[in-house]
Amino acid sequence: MSVQFEGRRSASFPSTPSGVRLETLGCRLNEAELEGWSREFERRGFRIVGDGEPADLVVINSCAVTQEAVRKSRQILRRVHRANPAARLVVSGCLAALEAEALARESGVDLVVSNRDKDRLVEIALAALAIPAMPELAIDDPAASLFTRGRQRAFVKVQDGCRYQCTFCITTQARGAERSRPIPEVLESVNRLASNGIQEVVLSGVHLGGYGSDLGTDLADLIARLLAETDVARIRLGSLEPWDLPEGFWRLFEDGRLMPHLHLPLQSGSDAVLKRMARRCKTDEFARLVGAGRAAVPDLNLTTDIIVGFPGETEDDWCRTLDFARTMRFGQIHVFGFSPRAGTLAAGLPDRVDAETRKRRCQELKTLADALRLDRLREQIGTRTQVLFEGPPVLPPDVGRSGYTPNYLPVRIAPGLPIASNQLCDVRLTAIDKTGSSLIAEPLDRRGGVE
Ligand code: SF4
């Protein structure tokens, strides 16, 4: 049985609730869960409020993937409580799963909802805190809260939990066993989002490649059904471990609505380190996977995560990681300096890499990542593509609208051009911006000329 911990007992909830503030940090799955709660609150008549607006209820989806994430989760909790001292405060997420009792004692916390009960968080919070819902005001527009937050891509949670035990990862303990949302339920969510104006959904899970293992189906089935039975313009995949990919996976990309971008966490380019991490994919298997993907999917963009300075990482291991990352031509590398996470096996491994070496290696990898990214952006100059422009409806006059190409490269246009948020627009990529991190584009009219 899962348990909710109740913290302080505060004054009763106002009879006319003004707003719910939602905060998350960490992975896309946390974001997807937050969006699910946001839709559920709106369905029950609540208004989702942004930064600076008064809130009666604040819900935080915490993260515990690293000690830094733990620190930030607590920091957000205190900041949000200071800004909304009278609001009821509900905390969930991985930190809540690992340290529920301690969190319930934190100043301001009214309720801690376990990860296992996350899918029922709204119902649980309303009942436990005796918050009156207002069904007469309820709306059924699942996109509204996204647009309110200046977001156009909808993260859709399709799976939770993981059966593996990578030695650096606390997720298995925090999220539990694998479970998947049935295909009809995901279809229904995506169809509702699409009919309310969402153009892009991002399928998210802890171990997305394991989707369906508990339901007798797999990720390929899910994607095929989404392509056949929804009209959403773009389907993107969230982070995917580089193994367990189902039969027929690459063929799905023949449908241009499945976006040619994959985030495949490599973690290290040294097999010796991968073994100590208990990863299920050696470098030669990773390279084969990438080769197959690039052969099957034109312009596939691959991004990754790499942990730097894992215990026992020698200079030779490190050179292998740099070489391998260079060969894989990643479009983006998220660089994580190793920090021991209490409760993981890696925290007890010998031969820690000293802080100075770790820092130097992080810098070397960031330099390589920037160079690879620049190469990737340069290859695109002169090509035509389609961008989903994002952001709030109105921008300051000196800010150009931005968005992403199908293969997830960031694009900006000049300020003042009449492109709306949530608009899919054909563009020509003309240059790289001064920061070296984004492409500059010119919108094309329907005949292919510059508008
Ligand atoms: S496969 Fe991913 S989620 Fe599962 S234990 Fe490893 S890093 Fe964590």
Coordinates of C-alpha atoms and ligand atoms in Angstrom, one line a residue:
M1 CA 0.0 0.0 0.0
S2 CA 1.3 3.4 -0.7
V3 CA 1.2 6.1 1.9
Q4 CA 0.6 9.8 1.8
F5 CA 2.3 11.9 4.5
E6 CA 0.4 14.9 5.9
G7 CA 2.4 17.8 7.0
R8 CA 1.0 21.0 8.6
R9 CA -2.7 21.6 9.2
S10 CA -3.4 25.0 7.7
A11 CA -6.5 27.1 7.5
S12 CA -9.4 25.9 5.4
F13 CA -9.3 26.3 1.7
P14 CA -11.1 29.4 0.2
S15 CA -14.6 28.6 -1.1
T16 CA -13.6 30.2 -4.4
P17 CA -10.2 28.7 -5.2
S18 CA -8.2 31.2 -7.3
G19 CA -5.5 29.2 -8.7
V20 CA -3.1 26.3 -8.7
R21 CA 0.6 26.7 -9.3
L22 CA 2.6 23.8 -10.7
E23 CA 6.3 23.5 -10.5
T24 CA 8.6 20.7 -11.7
L25 CA 12.2 20.0 -12.2
G26 CA 14.2 17.0 -13.6
C27 CA 13.2 14.8 -16.5
R28 CA 10.6 15.0 -19.2
L29 CA 8.6 12.4 -17.4
N30 CA 8.2 14.8 -14.5
E31 CA 7.1 17.4 -17.0
A32 CA 4.6 15.0 -18.6
E33 CA 3.1 14.2 -15.2
L34 CA 2.8 17.9 -14.3
E35 CA 0.9 18.4 -17.6
G36 CA -1.4 15.5 -16.7
W37 CA -2.2 17.1 -13.3
S38 CA -2.6 20.5 -15.0
R39 CA -5.2 19.1 -17.3
E40 CA -6.9 17.3 -14.5
F41 CA -7.1 20.4 -12.3
E42 CA -8.5 22.4 -15.2
R43 CA -11.1 19.7 -15.8
R44 CA -12.2 20.1 -12.2
G45 CA -12.6 23.9 -12.6
F46 CA -9.2 25.2 -11.3
R47 CA -7.2 27.9 -13.0
I48 CA -3.5 27.2 -13.5
V49 CA -1.5 30.3 -12.6
G50 CA 2.0 31.4 -13.6
D51 CA 4.9 33.0 -11.8
G52 CA 3.9 36.0 -9.7
E53 CA 0.2 35.3 -9.6
P54 CA -1.5 34.4 -6.3
A55 CA -2.0 30.7 -5.8
D56 CA -4.2 28.8 -3.2
L57 CA -2.5 25.5 -4.0
V58 CA 1.0 24.7 -5.1
V59 CA 2.1 21.3 -6.4
I60 CA 5.8 20.5 -6.8
N61 CA 7.1 17.5 -8.7
S62 CA 10.5 17.0 -7.2
C63 CA 13.6 15.2 -8.5
A64 CA 16.3 13.2 -6.8
V65 CA 18.5 12.0 -9.6
T66 CA 21.6 13.8 -8.2
Q67 CA 22.4 15.5 -5.0
E68 CA 22.2 18.8 -6.9
A69 CA 18.6 17.9 -8.0
V70 CA 17.8 17.2 -4.3
R71 CA 19.2 20.6 -3.3
K72 CA 17.2 22.4 -6.1
S73 CA 14.0 20.6 -5.2
R74 CA 14.3 21.8 -1.6
Q75 CA 15.2 25.2 -2.8
I76 CA 12.1 25.5 -5.0
L77 CA 9.9 24.2 -2.2
R78 CA 11.2 26.9 0.2
R79 CA 11.0 29.7 -2.5
V80 CA 7.5 28.7 -3.5
H81 CA 6.4 28.6 0.2
R82 CA 7.9 32.0 0.9
A83 CA 6.1 33.5 -2.2
N84 CA 2.8 31.8 -1.3
P85 CA 2.8 31.4 2.5
A86 CA -1.0 30.8 2.8
A87 CA -1.1 28.3 -0.1
R88 CA -1.5 24.6 0.5
L89 CA 1.7 22.8 -0.6
V90 CA 1.7 19.3 -2.1
V91 CA 5.0 17.6 -3.0
S92 CA 5.4 14.5 -5.1
G93 CA 8.2 13.1 -7.3
C94 CA 11.4 11.1 -6.7
L95 CA 12.6 13.1 -3.7
A96 CA 9.1 12.6 -2.2
A97 CA 9.4 8.9 -2.8
L98 CA 12.8 8.6 -1.1
E99 CA 12.4 11.1 1.7
A100 CA 8.6 11.3 2.3
E101 CA 8.7 11.7 6.1
A102 CA 11.5 14.3 6.1
L103 CA 9.7 16.3 3.4
A104 CA 6.4 16.2 5.3
R105 CA 8.2 17.9 8.2
E106 CA 9.5 20.7 6.0
S107 CA 8.0 24.1 6.7
G108 CA 4.8 24.7 4.7
V109 CA 4.4 21.2 3.3
D110 CA 0.7 20.0 3.7
L111 CA 0.9 16.7 1.8
V112 CA 3.4 14.3 0.2
V113 CA 2.0 12.1 -2.5
S114 CA 4.0 8.9 -3.3
N115 CA 5.2 8.2 -6.8
R116 CA 3.0 5.2 -7.0
D117 CA -0.1 7.4 -6.5
K118 CA 1.0 10.1 -8.8
D119 CA -1.6 9.3 -11.4
R120 CA -4.3 10.1 -8.8
L121 CA -2.5 13.1 -7.3
V122 CA -5.3 15.6 -8.1
E123 CA -8.0 13.4 -6.6
I124 CA -5.8 12.6 -3.5
A125 CA -4.8 16.2 -2.9
L126 CA -8.4 17.5 -3.2
A127 CA -9.7 14.8 -0.8
A128 CA -6.9 15.0 1.7
L129 CA -6.9 18.8 1.9
A130 CA -10.7 19.1 1.7
I131 CA -10.4 21.5 -1.3
P132 CA -13.7 22.3 -2.9
A133 CA -13.6 21.7 -6.7
M134 CA -15.9 23.8 -8.9
P135 CA -17.2 21.4 -11.6
E136 CA -19.5 24.1 -13.0
L137 CA -16.5 26.0 -14.2
A138 CA -14.7 22.9 -15.5
I139 CA -13.3 23.1 -19.0
D140 CA -12.2 20.3 -21.2
D141 CA -9.3 21.8 -23.2
P142 CA -6.2 19.9 -22.3
A143 CA -4.0 22.3 -24.3
A144 CA -5.1 25.4 -22.4
S145 CA -2.7 25.2 -19.5
L146 CA 0.2 24.5 -21.8
F147 CA -0.5 27.5 -23.8
T148 CA -0.9 29.5 -20.6
R149 CA 2.6 28.5 -19.7
G150 CA 3.9 29.5 -23.2
R151 CA 4.4 25.8 -24.1
Q152 CA 3.3 24.1 -27.3
R153 CA 4.9 20.7 -27.1
A154 CA 2.8 18.3 -24.9
F155 CA 4.7 15.7 -22.9
V156 CA 2.6 12.6 -22.7
K157 CA 3.5 10.0 -20.1
V158 CA 3.2 6.5 -21.5
Q159 CA 5.3 4.4 -19.2
D160 CA 6.8 4.6 -15.7
G161 CA 9.5 2.6 -13.7
C162 CA 12.4 0.6 -14.9
R163 CA 13.5 -3.1 -14.6
Y164 CA 17.3 -2.3 -14.7
Q165 CA 19.6 -1.2 -12.0
C166 CA 22.3 1.0 -13.4
T167 CA 24.7 1.6 -10.5
F168 CA 24.5 5.4 -10.6
C169 CA 20.7 5.5 -10.9
I170 CA 18.2 6.1 -8.0
T171 CA 15.3 6.0 -10.4
T172 CA 14.5 2.3 -10.0
Q173 CA 14.1 2.8 -6.2
A174 CA 12.1 6.0 -6.6
R175 CA 9.9 4.9 -9.4
G176 CA 9.5 1.2 -8.9
A177 CA 8.6 -1.6 -11.4
E178 CA 7.8 -1.0 -15.1
R179 CA 4.2 -0.2 -15.9
S180 CA 2.7 1.1 -19.1
R181 CA -0.4 3.1 -20.0
P182 CA -2.7 1.0 -22.3
I183 CA -2.6 2.0 -25.9
P184 CA -6.3 3.1 -26.1
E185 CA -5.7 5.5 -23.1
V186 CA -2.6 7.1 -24.8
L187 CA -4.6 7.4 -28.1
E188 CA -7.4 9.1 -26.3
S189 CA -5.0 11.6 -24.6
V190 CA -3.2 12.4 -27.9
N191 CA -6.4 12.8 -29.8
R192 CA -7.8 15.2 -27.2
L193 CA -4.6 17.2 -27.3
A194 CA -4.6 17.4 -31.1
S195 CA -8.2 18.4 -31.3
N196 CA -7.4 21.3 -28.9
G197 CA -4.6 22.6 -31.1
I198 CA -1.5 20.7 -29.9
Q199 CA 0.8 20.0 -32.9
E200 CA 3.5 18.0 -31.2
V201 CA 3.5 15.4 -28.5
V202 CA 6.6 13.9 -26.8
L203 CA 6.1 10.4 -25.6
S204 CA 7.8 10.1 -22.2
G205 CA 8.8 7.3 -19.9
V206 CA 11.5 6.2 -17.5
H207 CA 12.4 3.3 -19.7
L208 CA 10.5 4.1 -22.8
G209 CA 12.0 1.3 -24.8
G210 CA 10.4 -1.1 -22.3
Y211 CA 6.9 0.2 -23.1
G212 CA 4.3 -2.5 -23.2
S213 CA 6.4 -5.3 -21.5
D214 CA 3.7 -5.5 -18.9
L215 CA 0.8 -5.4 -21.4
G216 CA 2.0 -7.8 -24.1
T217 CA 2.8 -5.0 -26.6
D218 CA 5.7 -2.8 -27.4
L219 CA 6.8 0.7 -28.3
A220 CA 6.6 0.0 -32.1
D221 CA 2.9 -1.0 -31.7
L222 CA 2.2 2.1 -29.7
I223 CA 3.8 4.4 -32.3
A224 CA 2.2 2.6 -35.2
R225 CA -1.3 3.0 -33.6
L226 CA -0.6 6.7 -32.9
L227 CA 0.4 7.3 -36.5
A228 CA -2.7 5.5 -37.8
E229 CA -5.3 6.7 -35.3
T230 CA -4.4 10.3 -34.4
D231 CA -3.9 13.4 -36.5
V232 CA -1.3 15.1 -34.4
A233 CA 1.2 16.7 -36.7
R234 CA 4.4 15.7 -34.9
I235 CA 5.2 12.7 -32.6
R236 CA 8.6 12.9 -30.9
L237 CA 10.2 10.3 -28.6
G238 CA 11.6 11.2 -25.2
S239 CA 14.9 9.8 -23.9
L240 CA 15.3 6.2 -24.9
E241 CA 17.8 3.7 -23.5
P242 CA 19.9 2.3 -26.3
W243 CA 18.6 -1.2 -26.0
D244 CA 15.2 -3.0 -26.0
L245 CA 14.2 -1.2 -29.2
P246 CA 11.4 -3.3 -30.7
E247 CA 11.4 -5.1 -34.1
G248 CA 10.4 -2.7 -36.9
F249 CA 11.4 0.4 -35.0
W250 CA 13.3 2.2 -37.7
R251 CA 10.6 1.5 -40.4
L252 CA 8.2 3.7 -38.4
F253 CA 10.3 6.8 -39.3
E254 CA 9.1 6.3 -43.0
D255 CA 6.1 8.3 -41.7
G256 CA 7.3 11.9 -41.6
R257 CA 5.1 12.6 -38.6
L258 CA 7.6 10.7 -36.4
M259 CA 10.3 13.2 -35.8
P260 CA 13.9 12.1 -36.7
H261 CA 15.5 12.8 -33.4
L262 CA 16.5 10.4 -30.7
H263 CA 18.1 11.0 -27.3
L264 CA 20.1 7.9 -26.5
P265 CA 22.0 8.1 -23.2
L266 CA 25.5 6.7 -23.8
Q267 CA 26.9 7.6 -20.3
S268 CA 30.5 6.5 -21.2
G269 CA 32.5 5.7 -24.3
S270 CA 34.6 3.1 -22.3
D271 CA 33.3 -0.5 -22.0
A272 CA 35.1 -0.9 -18.7
V273 CA 33.2 2.1 -17.2
L274 CA 29.9 0.9 -18.8
K275 CA 30.4 -2.4 -17.1
R276 CA 30.9 -0.7 -13.7
M277 CA 27.7 1.3 -14.4
A278 CA 25.9 -2.0 -15.2
R279 CA 24.7 -0.5 -18.5
R280 CA 23.1 -3.0 -21.0
C281 CA 24.8 -1.6 -24.1
K282 CA 28.5 -1.8 -25.0
T283 CA 30.1 0.8 -27.3
D284 CA 30.1 -1.6 -30.3
E285 CA 26.4 -2.3 -29.8
F286 CA 25.7 1.5 -29.5
A287 CA 27.6 2.1 -32.7
R288 CA 25.7 -0.6 -34.5
L289 CA 22.4 0.9 -33.4
V290 CA 23.4 4.4 -34.5
G291 CA 24.6 3.0 -37.9
A292 CA 21.3 1.3 -38.4
G293 CA 19.4 4.4 -37.4
R294 CA 21.4 6.7 -39.7
A295 CA 21.0 4.3 -42.6
A296 CA 17.2 4.1 -42.2
V297 CA 16.3 7.7 -41.1
P298 CA 17.6 10.6 -43.3
D299 CA 19.0 13.5 -41.2
L300 CA 18.5 11.6 -37.9
N301 CA 19.8 13.8 -35.1
L302 CA 21.2 12.0 -32.1
T303 CA 21.7 13.5 -28.7
T304 CA 23.0 11.9 -25.5
D305 CA 24.0 12.1 -21.9
I306 CA 27.5 11.4 -20.6
I307 CA 28.6 11.0 -17.0
V308 CA 32.1 12.4 -16.4
G309 CA 34.5 11.1 -13.7
F310 CA 32.6 7.9 -12.8
P311 CA 34.6 6.0 -10.1
G312 CA 37.5 4.2 -11.6
E313 CA 37.5 6.2 -14.9
T314 CA 41.1 6.3 -16.0
E315 CA 42.8 8.6 -18.5
D316 CA 42.6 5.8 -21.0
D317 CA 38.8 5.4 -20.4
W318 CA 38.4 9.1 -20.7
C319 CA 40.2 9.3 -24.1
R320 CA 38.0 6.5 -25.3
T321 CA 34.9 8.4 -24.3
L322 CA 36.0 11.6 -26.1
D323 CA 36.9 9.5 -29.3
F324 CA 33.7 7.6 -29.2
A325 CA 31.6 10.8 -28.8
R326 CA 33.4 12.4 -31.7
T327 CA 32.8 9.3 -33.9
M328 CA 29.1 9.3 -33.0
R329 CA 28.7 13.0 -34.1
F330 CA 26.2 13.8 -31.4
G331 CA 24.1 16.9 -32.1
Q332 CA 24.1 17.6 -28.4
I333 CA 25.7 16.2 -25.3
H334 CA 24.4 16.7 -21.8
V335 CA 27.5 16.6 -19.6
F336 CA 27.1 15.4 -16.0
G337 CA 30.0 15.5 -13.6
F338 CA 29.7 12.4 -11.4
S339 CA 28.5 13.1 -7.9
P340 CA 27.8 10.2 -5.6
R341 CA 24.1 9.7 -4.9
A342 CA 23.4 8.2 -1.5
G343 CA 21.5 5.0 -1.9
T344 CA 23.1 4.0 -5.2
L345 CA 25.8 1.3 -5.7
A346 CA 28.0 3.8 -7.4
A347 CA 28.2 5.9 -4.3
G348 CA 30.2 3.1 -2.6
L349 CA 32.5 2.3 -5.6
P350 CA 36.3 2.8 -5.0
D351 CA 38.7 4.9 -7.0
R352 CA 36.9 8.2 -7.0
V353 CA 38.1 10.6 -9.6
D354 CA 39.3 13.8 -7.9
A355 CA 37.4 17.0 -8.4
E356 CA 40.0 18.8 -10.5
T357 CA 40.3 16.0 -13.0
R358 CA 36.5 15.7 -13.2
K359 CA 36.3 19.4 -13.8
R360 CA 38.9 19.3 -16.6
R361 CA 37.2 16.4 -18.3
C362 CA 33.8 18.1 -18.1
Q363 CA 35.4 21.1 -19.8
E364 CA 37.0 19.0 -22.5
L365 CA 33.7 17.3 -23.2
K366 CA 31.8 20.5 -23.3
T367 CA 34.3 21.9 -25.8
L368 CA 33.9 18.8 -28.0
A369 CA 30.1 19.0 -27.6
D370 CA 30.0 22.6 -28.8
A371 CA 32.2 21.8 -31.8
L372 CA 30.0 18.8 -32.8
R373 CA 26.9 20.9 -32.4
L374 CA 28.3 23.7 -34.6
D375 CA 29.2 21.1 -37.3
R376 CA 25.6 19.8 -37.1
L377 CA 24.1 23.3 -37.4
R378 CA 26.5 24.2 -40.3
E379 CA 25.3 21.2 -42.3
Q380 CA 21.8 22.6 -42.3
I381 CA 22.6 26.0 -43.7
G382 CA 20.8 26.5 -47.1
T383 CA 18.3 23.7 -46.5
R384 CA 14.6 24.0 -46.2
T385 CA 12.6 22.5 -43.4
Q386 CA 9.6 23.0 -41.2
V387 CA 9.7 24.6 -37.7
L388 CA 7.1 24.5 -35.0
F389 CA 7.3 28.0 -33.5
E390 CA 6.8 28.2 -29.8
G391 CA 6.6 30.7 -26.8
P392 CA 4.0 33.1 -25.5
P393 CA 1.5 34.6 -27.9
V394 CA 3.1 38.1 -27.6
L395 CA 6.9 38.6 -27.6
P396 CA 8.9 41.8 -26.7
P397 CA 9.5 43.7 -29.9
D398 CA 13.3 42.9 -29.9
V399 CA 12.8 39.1 -29.5
G400 CA 12.4 36.8 -32.6
R401 CA 10.2 33.8 -32.4
S402 CA 12.0 30.5 -31.9
G403 CA 11.2 26.8 -32.3
Y404 CA 12.6 23.4 -33.4
T405 CA 13.1 21.6 -36.7
P406 CA 11.8 18.0 -37.0
N407 CA 15.2 16.8 -35.9
Y408 CA 15.2 19.0 -32.9
L409 CA 17.6 21.8 -33.9
P410 CA 16.8 25.2 -32.4
V411 CA 15.8 27.9 -34.9
R412 CA 15.1 31.6 -34.5
I413 CA 13.7 34.2 -36.9
A414 CA 14.2 37.9 -36.9
P415 CA 12.1 40.0 -34.5
G416 CA 8.9 41.4 -35.8
L417 CA 8.1 38.8 -38.5
P418 CA 4.4 37.8 -38.4
I419 CA 4.8 34.2 -37.2
A420 CA 2.4 33.1 -34.5
S421 CA 3.2 30.9 -31.6
N422 CA 2.2 27.2 -32.2
Q423 CA 2.5 27.8 -36.0
L424 CA 4.2 25.2 -38.2
C425 CA 6.0 27.1 -40.8
D426 CA 8.2 26.2 -43.8
V427 CA 11.5 28.0 -43.6
R428 CA 15.0 28.2 -45.1
L429 CA 17.9 28.0 -42.7
T430 CA 20.3 30.8 -43.5
A431 CA 22.9 31.1 -40.8
I432 CA 24.0 30.3 -37.2
D433 CA 23.4 32.9 -34.5
K434 CA 26.2 34.6 -32.6
T435 CA 26.0 32.2 -29.7
G436 CA 26.6 29.3 -32.0
S437 CA 23.7 27.4 -30.4
S438 CA 20.8 28.2 -32.8
L439 CA 20.0 28.4 -36.5
I440 CA 18.6 31.5 -38.1
A441 CA 15.7 31.0 -40.5
E442 CA 13.7 32.9 -43.1
P443 CA 10.0 31.9 -43.4
L444 CA 9.0 30.7 -46.9
D445 CA 5.6 31.5 -48.5
R446 CA 3.6 28.7 -50.0
R447 CA 5.4 29.0 -53.4
G448 CA 8.7 28.5 -51.7
G449 CA 9.8 32.2 -51.8
V450 CA 10.9 34.2 -48.8
E451 CA 8.0 36.0 -47.3
Ligands
SF4_1 S1 18.0 2.0 -17.6 FE1 17.7 4.2 -17.2 S2 16.1 4.4 -15.6 FE2 16.8 2.2 -15.7 S3 18.3 2.0 -14.1 FE3 19.4 2.5 -15.9 S4 19.6 4.7 -16.0 FE4 18.0 4.2 -14.5

